[in-house]
Structure formats: structure tokens, C-alpha cells
CSV table of C-alpha atoms in Angstrom, one decimal:
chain,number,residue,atom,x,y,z
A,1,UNK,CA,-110.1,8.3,38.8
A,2,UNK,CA,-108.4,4.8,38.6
A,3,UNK,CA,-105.0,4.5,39.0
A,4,UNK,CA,-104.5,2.5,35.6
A,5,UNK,CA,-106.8,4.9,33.7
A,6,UNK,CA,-104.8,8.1,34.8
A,7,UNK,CA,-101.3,6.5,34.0
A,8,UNK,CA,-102.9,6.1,30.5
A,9,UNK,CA,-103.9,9.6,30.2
A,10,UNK,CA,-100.5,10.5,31.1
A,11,UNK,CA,-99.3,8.0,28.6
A,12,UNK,CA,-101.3,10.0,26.0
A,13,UNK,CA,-100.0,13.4,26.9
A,14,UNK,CA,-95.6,11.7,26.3
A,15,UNK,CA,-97.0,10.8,23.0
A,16,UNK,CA,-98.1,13.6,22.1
A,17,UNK,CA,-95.3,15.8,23.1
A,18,UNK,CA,-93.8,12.9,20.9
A,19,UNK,CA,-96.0,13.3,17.9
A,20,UNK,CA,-94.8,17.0,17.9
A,21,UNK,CA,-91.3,16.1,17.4
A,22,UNK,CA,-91.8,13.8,15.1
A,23,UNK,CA,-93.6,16.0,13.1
A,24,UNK,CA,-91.4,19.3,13.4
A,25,UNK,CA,-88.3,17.6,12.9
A,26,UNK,CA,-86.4,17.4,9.8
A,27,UNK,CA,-86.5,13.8,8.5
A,28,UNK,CA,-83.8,13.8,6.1
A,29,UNK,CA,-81.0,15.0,8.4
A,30,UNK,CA,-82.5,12.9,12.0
A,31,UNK,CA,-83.7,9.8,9.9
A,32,UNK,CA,-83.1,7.7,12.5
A,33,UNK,CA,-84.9,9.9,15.5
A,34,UNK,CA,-88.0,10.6,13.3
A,35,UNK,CA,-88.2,6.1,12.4
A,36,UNK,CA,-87.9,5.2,16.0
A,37,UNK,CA,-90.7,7.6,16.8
A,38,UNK,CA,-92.9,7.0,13.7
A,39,UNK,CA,-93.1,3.9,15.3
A,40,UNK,CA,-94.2,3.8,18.8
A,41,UNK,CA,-96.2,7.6,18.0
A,42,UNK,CA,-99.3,6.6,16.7
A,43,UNK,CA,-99.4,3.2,17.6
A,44,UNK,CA,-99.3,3.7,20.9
A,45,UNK,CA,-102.1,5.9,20.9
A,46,UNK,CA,-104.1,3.2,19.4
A,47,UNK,CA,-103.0,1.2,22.0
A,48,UNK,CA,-104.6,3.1,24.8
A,49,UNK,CA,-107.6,3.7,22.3
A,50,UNK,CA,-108.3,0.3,22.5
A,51,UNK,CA,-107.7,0.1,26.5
A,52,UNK,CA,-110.5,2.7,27.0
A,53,UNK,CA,-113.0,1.2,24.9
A,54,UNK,CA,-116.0,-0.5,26.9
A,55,UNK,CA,-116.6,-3.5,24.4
A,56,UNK,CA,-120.1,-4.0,26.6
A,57,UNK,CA,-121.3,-0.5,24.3
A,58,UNK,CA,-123.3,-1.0,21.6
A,59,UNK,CA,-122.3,-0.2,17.9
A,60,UNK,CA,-125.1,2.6,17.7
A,61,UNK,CA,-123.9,3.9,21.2
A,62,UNK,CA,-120.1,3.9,19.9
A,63,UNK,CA,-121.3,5.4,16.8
A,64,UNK,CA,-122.9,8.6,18.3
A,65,UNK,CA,-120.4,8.9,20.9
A,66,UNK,CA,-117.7,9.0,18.0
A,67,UNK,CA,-120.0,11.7,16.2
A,68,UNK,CA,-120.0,13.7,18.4
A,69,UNK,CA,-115.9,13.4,19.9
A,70,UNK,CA,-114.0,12.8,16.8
A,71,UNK,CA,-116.3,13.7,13.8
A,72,UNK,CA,-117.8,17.0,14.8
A,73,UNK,CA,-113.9,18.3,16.5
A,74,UNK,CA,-112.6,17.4,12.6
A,75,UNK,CA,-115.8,19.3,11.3
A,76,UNK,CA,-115.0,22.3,13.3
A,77,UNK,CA,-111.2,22.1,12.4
A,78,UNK,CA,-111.9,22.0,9.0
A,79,UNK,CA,-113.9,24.8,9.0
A,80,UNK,CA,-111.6,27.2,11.0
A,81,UNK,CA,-108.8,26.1,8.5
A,82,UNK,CA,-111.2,27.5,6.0
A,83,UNK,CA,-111.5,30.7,8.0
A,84,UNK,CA,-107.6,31.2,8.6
A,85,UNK,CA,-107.0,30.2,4.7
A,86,UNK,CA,-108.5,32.8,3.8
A,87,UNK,CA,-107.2,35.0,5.8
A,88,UNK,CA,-103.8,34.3,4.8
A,89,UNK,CA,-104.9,35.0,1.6
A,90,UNK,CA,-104.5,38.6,2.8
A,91,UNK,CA,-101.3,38.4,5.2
A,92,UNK,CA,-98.2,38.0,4.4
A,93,UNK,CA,-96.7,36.4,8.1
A,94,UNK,CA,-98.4,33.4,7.9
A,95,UNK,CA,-98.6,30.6,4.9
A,96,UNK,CA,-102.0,29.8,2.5
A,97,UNK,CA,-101.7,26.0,2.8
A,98,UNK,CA,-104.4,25.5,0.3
A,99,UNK,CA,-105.3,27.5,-3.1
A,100,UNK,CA,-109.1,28.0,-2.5
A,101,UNK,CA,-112.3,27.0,-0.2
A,102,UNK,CA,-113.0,24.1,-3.1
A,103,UNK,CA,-109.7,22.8,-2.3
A,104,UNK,CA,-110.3,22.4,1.4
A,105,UNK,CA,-113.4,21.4,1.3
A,106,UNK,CA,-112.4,18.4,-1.5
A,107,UNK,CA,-109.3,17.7,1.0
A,108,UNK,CA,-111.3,17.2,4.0
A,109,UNK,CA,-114.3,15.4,2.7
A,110,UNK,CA,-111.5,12.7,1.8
A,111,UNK,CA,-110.4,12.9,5.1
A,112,UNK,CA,-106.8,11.4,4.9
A,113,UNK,CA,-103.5,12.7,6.3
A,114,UNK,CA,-100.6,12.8,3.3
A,115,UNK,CA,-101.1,13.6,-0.2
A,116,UNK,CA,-101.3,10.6,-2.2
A,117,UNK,CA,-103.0,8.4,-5.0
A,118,UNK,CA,-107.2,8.3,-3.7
A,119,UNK,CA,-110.2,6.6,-5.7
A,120,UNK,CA,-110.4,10.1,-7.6
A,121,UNK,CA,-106.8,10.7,-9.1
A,122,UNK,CA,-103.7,12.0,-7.2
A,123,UNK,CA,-104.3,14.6,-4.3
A,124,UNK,CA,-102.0,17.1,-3.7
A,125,UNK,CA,-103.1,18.0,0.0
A,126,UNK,CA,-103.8,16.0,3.3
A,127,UNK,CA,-105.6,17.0,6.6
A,128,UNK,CA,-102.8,17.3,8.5
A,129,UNK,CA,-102.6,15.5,12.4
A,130,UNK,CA,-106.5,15.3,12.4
A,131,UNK,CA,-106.8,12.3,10.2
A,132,UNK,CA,-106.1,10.7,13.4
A,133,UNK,CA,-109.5,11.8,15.0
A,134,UNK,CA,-111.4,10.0,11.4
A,135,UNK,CA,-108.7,7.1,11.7
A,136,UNK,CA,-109.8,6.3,16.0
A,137,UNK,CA,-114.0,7.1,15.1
A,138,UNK,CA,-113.3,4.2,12.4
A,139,UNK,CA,-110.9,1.7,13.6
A,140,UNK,CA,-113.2,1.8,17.2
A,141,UNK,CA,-116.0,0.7,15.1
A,142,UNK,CA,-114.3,-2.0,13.5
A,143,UNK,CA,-112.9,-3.1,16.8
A,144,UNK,CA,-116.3,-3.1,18.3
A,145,UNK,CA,-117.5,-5.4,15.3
A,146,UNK,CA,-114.6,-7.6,16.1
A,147,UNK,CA,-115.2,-7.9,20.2
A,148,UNK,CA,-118.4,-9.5,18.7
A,149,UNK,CA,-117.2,-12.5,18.1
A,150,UNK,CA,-116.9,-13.4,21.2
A,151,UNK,CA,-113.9,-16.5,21.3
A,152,UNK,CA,-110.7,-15.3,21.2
A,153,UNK,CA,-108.9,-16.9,18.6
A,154,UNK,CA,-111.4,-15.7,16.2
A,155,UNK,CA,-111.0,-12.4,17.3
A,156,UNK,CA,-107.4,-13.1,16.5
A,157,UNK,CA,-108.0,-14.5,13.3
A,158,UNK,CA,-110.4,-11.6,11.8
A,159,UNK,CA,-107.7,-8.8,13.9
A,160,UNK,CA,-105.0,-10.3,10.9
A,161,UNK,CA,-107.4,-10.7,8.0
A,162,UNK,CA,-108.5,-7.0,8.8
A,163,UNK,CA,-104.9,-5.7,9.6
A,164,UNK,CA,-103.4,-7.7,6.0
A,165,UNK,CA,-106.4,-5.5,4.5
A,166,UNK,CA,-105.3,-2.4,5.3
A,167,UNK,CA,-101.5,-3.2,4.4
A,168,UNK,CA,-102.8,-4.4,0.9
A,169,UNK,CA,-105.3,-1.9,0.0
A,170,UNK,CA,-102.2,0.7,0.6
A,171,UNK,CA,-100.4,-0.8,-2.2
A,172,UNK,CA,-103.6,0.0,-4.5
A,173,UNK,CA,-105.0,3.3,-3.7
A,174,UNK,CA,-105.8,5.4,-0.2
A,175,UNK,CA,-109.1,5.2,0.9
A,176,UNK,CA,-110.9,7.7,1.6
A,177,UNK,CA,-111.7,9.0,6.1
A,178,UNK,CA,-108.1,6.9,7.1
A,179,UNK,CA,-109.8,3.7,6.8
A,180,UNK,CA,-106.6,1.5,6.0
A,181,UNK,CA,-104.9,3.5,9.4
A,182,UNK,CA,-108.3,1.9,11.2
A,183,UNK,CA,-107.6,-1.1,9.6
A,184,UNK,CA,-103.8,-1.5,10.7
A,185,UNK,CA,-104.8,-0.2,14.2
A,186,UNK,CA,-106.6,-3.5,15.4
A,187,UNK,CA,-103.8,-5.3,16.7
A,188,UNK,CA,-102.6,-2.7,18.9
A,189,UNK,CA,-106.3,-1.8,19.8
A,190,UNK,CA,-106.6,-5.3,20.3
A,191,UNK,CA,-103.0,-5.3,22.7
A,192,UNK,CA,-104.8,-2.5,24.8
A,193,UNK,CA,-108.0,-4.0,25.5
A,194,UNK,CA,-105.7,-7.0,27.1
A,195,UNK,CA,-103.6,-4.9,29.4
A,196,UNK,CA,-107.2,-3.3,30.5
A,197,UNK,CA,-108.0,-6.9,31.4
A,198,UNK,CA,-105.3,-7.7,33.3
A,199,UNK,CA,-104.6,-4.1,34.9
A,200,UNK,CA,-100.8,-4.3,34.3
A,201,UNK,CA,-97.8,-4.6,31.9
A,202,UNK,CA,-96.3,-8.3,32.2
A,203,UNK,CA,-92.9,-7.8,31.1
A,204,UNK,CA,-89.2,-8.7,32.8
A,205,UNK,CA,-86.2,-6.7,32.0
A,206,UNK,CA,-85.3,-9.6,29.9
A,207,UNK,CA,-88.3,-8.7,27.4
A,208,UNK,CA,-87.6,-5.3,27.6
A,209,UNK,CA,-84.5,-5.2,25.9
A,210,UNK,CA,-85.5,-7.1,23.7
A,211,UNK,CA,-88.8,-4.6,23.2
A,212,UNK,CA,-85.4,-2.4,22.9
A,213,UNK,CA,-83.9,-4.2,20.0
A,214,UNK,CA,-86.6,-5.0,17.9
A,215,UNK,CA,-88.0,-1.4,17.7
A,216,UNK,CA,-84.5,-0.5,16.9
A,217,UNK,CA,-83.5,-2.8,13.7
A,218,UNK,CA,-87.6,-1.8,12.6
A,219,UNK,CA,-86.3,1.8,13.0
A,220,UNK,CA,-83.1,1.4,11.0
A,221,UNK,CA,-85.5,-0.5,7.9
A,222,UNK,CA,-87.6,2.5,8.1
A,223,UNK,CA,-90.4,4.5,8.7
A,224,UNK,CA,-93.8,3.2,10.2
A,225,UNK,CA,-96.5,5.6,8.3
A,226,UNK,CA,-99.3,4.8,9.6
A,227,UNK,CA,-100.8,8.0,8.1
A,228,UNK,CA,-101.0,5.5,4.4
A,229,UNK,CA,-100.8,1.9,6.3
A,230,UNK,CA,-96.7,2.1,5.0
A,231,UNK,CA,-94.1,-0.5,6.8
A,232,UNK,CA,-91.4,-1.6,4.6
A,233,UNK,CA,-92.0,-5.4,6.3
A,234,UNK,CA,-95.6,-5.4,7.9
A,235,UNK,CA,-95.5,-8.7,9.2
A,236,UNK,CA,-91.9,-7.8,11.3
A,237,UNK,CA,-93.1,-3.8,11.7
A,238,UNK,CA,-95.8,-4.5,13.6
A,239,UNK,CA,-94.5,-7.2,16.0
A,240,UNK,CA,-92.0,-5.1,16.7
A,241,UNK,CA,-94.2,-1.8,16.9
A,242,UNK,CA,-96.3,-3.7,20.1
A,243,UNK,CA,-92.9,-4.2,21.0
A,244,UNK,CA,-92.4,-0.5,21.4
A,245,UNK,CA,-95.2,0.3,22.7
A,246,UNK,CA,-94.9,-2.1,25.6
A,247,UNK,CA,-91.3,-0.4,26.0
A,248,UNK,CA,-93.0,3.1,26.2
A,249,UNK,CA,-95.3,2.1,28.1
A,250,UNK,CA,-93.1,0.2,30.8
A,251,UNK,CA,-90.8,3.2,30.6
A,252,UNK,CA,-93.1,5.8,31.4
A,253,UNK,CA,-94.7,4.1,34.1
A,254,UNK,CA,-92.3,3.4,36.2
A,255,UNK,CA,-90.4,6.4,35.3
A,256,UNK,CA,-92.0,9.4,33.8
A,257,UNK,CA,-95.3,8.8,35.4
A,258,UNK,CA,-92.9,9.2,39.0
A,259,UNK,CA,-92.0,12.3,38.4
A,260,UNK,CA,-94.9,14.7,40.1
A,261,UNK,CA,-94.4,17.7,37.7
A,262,UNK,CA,-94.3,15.6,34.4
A,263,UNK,CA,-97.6,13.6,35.3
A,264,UNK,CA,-99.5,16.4,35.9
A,265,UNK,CA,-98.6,18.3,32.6
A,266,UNK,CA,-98.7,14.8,30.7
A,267,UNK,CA,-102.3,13.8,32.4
A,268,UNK,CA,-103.7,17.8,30.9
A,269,UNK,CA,-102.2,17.1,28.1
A,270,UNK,CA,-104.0,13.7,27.8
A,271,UNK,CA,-106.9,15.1,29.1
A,272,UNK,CA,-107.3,17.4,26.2
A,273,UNK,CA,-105.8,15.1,23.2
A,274,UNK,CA,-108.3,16.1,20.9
A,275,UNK,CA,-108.3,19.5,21.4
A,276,UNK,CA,-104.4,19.0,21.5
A,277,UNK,CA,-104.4,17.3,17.7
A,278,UNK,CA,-106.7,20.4,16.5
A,279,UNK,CA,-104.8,23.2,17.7
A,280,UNK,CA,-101.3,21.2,16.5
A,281,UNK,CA,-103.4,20.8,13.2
A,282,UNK,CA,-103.8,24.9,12.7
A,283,UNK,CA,-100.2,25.7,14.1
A,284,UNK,CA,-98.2,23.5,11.5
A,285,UNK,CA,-100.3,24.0,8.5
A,286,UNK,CA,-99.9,27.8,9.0
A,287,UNK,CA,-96.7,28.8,10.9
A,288,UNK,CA,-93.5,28.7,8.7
A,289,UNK,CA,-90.7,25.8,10.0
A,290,UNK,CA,-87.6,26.1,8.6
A,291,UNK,CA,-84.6,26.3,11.2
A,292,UNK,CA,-84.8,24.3,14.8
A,293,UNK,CA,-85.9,27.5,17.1
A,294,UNK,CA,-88.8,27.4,14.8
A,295,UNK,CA,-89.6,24.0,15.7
A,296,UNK,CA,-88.9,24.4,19.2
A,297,UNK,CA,-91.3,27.3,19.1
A,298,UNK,CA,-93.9,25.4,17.2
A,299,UNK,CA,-94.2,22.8,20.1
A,300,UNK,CA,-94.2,25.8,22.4
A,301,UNK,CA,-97.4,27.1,20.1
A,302,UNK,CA,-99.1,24.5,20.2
A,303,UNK,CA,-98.7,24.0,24.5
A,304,UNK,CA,-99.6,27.1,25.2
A,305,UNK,CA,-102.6,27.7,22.7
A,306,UNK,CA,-104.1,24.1,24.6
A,307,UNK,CA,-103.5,25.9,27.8
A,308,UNK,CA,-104.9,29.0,27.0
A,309,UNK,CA,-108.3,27.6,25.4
A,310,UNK,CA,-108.9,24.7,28.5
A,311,UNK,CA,-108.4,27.9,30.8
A,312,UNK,CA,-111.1,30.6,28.3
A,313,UNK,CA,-113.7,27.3,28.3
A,314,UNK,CA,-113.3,27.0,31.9
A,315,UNK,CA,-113.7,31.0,32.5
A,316,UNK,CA,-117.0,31.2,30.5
A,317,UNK,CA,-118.2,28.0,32.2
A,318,UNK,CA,-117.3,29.9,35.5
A,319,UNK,CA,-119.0,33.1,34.0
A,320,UNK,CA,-122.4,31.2,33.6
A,321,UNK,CA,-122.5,30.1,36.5
């Protein structure tokens, strides 16, 4: 594997062991923990979206290979939600997140993450983590439309116009698969397909500070949703949400990514993202969280279940043979 492409993985796995946190922890009392996460989390994992894509791939190519990694995991989630909901329906330890199978079936045909106003009236229920497998199967599309043009200030030019779309159609109503999270993605899709180019992070310590401050004073005007395209100044949020993600980035590889242990459980965890946003999907929609051995528990859950299925696929693919 190169070098470059296996720090990435690794990066992958951090962030998701980040995502975790920022979803079990309790906003109101660590405000400021759960806005400096919100926004490097998701945009980061953009970022390395956009590093892996091979812009030389046709749209039809990108479009069945997103079928078939994004769109049919979600399909499969979806369905097993159904499954356990109604399950719970007869079990007291674990919760019914939704009322009936029309319910779920409404919620995920929608296809967006938090419970807001849609093109049909006010929804009470979102997807949970796996909005992020409809918003990556989208924004790489669009991205692939955009490599298209070729030059690269018009790239630049339609990146905005695309990325001011999906801030301004938030303000309106939430459309419907994550499309304005694919919209806002482009810039940092756009971020990652340069470091791919150039096979490295160009940044002194001068610029990393400042990557420092910036994502702080974002963090203390708020949260970075990307789940509903939300940043209380988008202009300012996303500068400085590159920013972070260069930070992150810089910071992991030249100290996380050292540390033998850690890159080896971050690279799995990387390896398996997908799998990782299903499984993290199930646990939180239907485990109870309310003290903070619960949430350390949850994380724990969530680990161990990705452990435990990569190793059962492996034993029947072992058996087989």
C-alpha cells in the first residue's frame, strides 16, 4: 500500500473514534469540546474522500461503484433498523427509536441525518450517522462533475457557487439523501484531491498555529452541522474548518500515525469506515446514554461489534475455502 494512502486510512480511523465522541457527549454541559470537534469531524472525512477519488473514472463508473459501497450498506442498515425496531417493540432493555415500519421506511427514503423542516412538512426522525454514506455517494458525483472542467479556476469558481448552494438551500428547507452536506463538502473534497497531487501537507509551524487559532474562535461562535449545511458564518467556518483539518491532519501524521499500536488500530478502523458508521448507526439509535460510563461503553460497543464482524466475515471466507 502507499505510504500516503495508509496514513489516510489511519487518518480515517482518529476521526472516527472522534465522531464517536462527538456524538455521545453531552453538548450542553462540553459546548466547547463537542464545537471544536463538529468542526474538523466530518470535514475531514470529506477531505480524505476527495484525496481517494480517481478523477480519471467516469461518472457511470463512480456511479456504480457508489451503489454498490454507500447506497446498498445504507439499504442493508435500514433494513436491520427495521428488524431490531421491532424487536424492541417486545423488549424492554433496549429503546424503539421509531413508532412503526411506515415511519422507518418514510425516514430513510428521505435519507437525511437530524429531524428537521423537508419538502414534505416537518420530520420528526433522522437516519442517524449513515446520512454520511448518502451525503459521500452524492457529493463524489458532484465533485466528479466539477473535475470536468478541466482549468482550475473554474473548478474554483463552480466549487463556491455549489458550496453557497448548499449554505442557502439550508436556510429554505432540507433536501432530501444529504444533498446540501454534498453540496458543502466540495471545498474540502476539493482540498484533498490537492494534497493527493502533491503527496504531502505544506505547512510551517507558523501556519499551524494559526490552523490552531482559527478553528478555535470558529469553535467558540459555534457548532459546524454539517448534518443540515449549519455554520453560524459560512464564509469564515469553512476557511477556518480546512484550517482544522490541515491541523489534524499535520498532527496525526507526525504524531499519532508514530505511534505503532495506534496506527494499526486507527488503519482497521479506517479500513472498515463504512461498516464502522453502520454498526455506530444501530448502537446509538438503540442503547440508552444517559451518564458518562454509558458513553464510554457506547464507543466500546461500537469497537468491539467492528471487530467482531471483520473477524466472523473473515472466518466464513476462511470456511469456504
Amino acid at each position: 500500500m502507499d505510504t500516503l494512502k495508509g496514513r489516510m486510512k489511519s487518518l480515517v480511523g482518529l476521526v472516527f473514534i472522534l465522531l464517536m465522541i462527538e456524538q455521545v457527549i453531552n453538548a450542553q454541559q462540553h459546548i466547547h469540546i463537542y464545537q471544536l470537534l463538529t468542526i474538523v469531524t466530518v470535514p475531514t472525512i470529506f477531505f480524505v474522500v476527495g484525496y481517494f477519488i480517481d478523477s480519471t473514472r467516469s461518472f457511470s463508473h463512480l456511479l456504480l461503484n457508489g451503489i454498490k459501497k454507500m447506497v446498498i450498506p445504507y439499504v442493508i442498515t435500514s433494513i436491520v433498523i427495521m428488524a431490531l425496531n421491532i424487536l424492541a417493540s417486545h423488549l424492554s432493555w433496549i429503546k424503539q427509536p421509531f413508532s412503526d415500519v411506515k415511519t422507518i421506511i418514510k425516514t430513510f427514503a428521505y435519507g437525511i441525518g437530524w429531524p428537521t423542516d423537508t419538502l414534505f412538512g416537518e420530520s420528526s426522525f433522522g437516519v442517524g450517522l449513515v446520512w454520511l454514506l448518502l451525503a459521500i455517494f452524492f457529493a463524489t458525483l458532484i465533485f466528479n462533475l466539477v473535475t470536468k472542467l478541466k482549468k482550475s479556476w473554474l473548478m474554483v469558481i463552480a466549487i463556491v457557487m455549489l458550496t453557497a448552494a448548499g449554505y442557502w438551500f439550508r436556510t429554505i428547507v432540507q433536501l432530501p439523501w444529504s444533498l446540501e452536506a454534498a453540496l458543502i463538502a466540495q471545498p474540502f473534497m476539493y482540498f484533498g484531491s490537492l494534497i493527493k497531487d502533491q503527496q504531502k501537507m505544506p505547512m510551517t509551524l507558523a501556519t499551524f498555529f494559526v490552523g490552531i487559532i482559527l478553528w478555535s474562535i470558529s469553535s467558540i461562535s459555534g457548532a459546524f452541522d454539517f448534518t443540515v449545511a449549519y455554520n453560524p458564518h459560512p464564509i469564515f467556518g469553512t476557511i477556518a474548518s480546512l484550517f482544522a483539518v490541515s491541523v489534524i491532519y499535520v498532527f496525526h501524521d507526525r504524531v499519532i500515525y508514530q505511534i505503532k499500536p495506534l496506527q494499526i488500530i486507527l488503519k482497521y478502523l479506517g479500513d472498515h469506515f463504512i461498516l464502522g458508521l453502520s454498526v455506530a448507526t444501530l448502537v446509538l439509535l438503540f442503547i440508552q446514554i444517559n451518564s458518562v460510563m454509558a458513553n464510554v461503553y457506547t464507543i466500546l460497543i461500537v469497537l468491539i461489534s467492528i471487530a467482531v464482524i471483520v473477524m466472523l466475515q473473515k472466518l466464513i471466507l476462511l470456511i469456504k475455502k
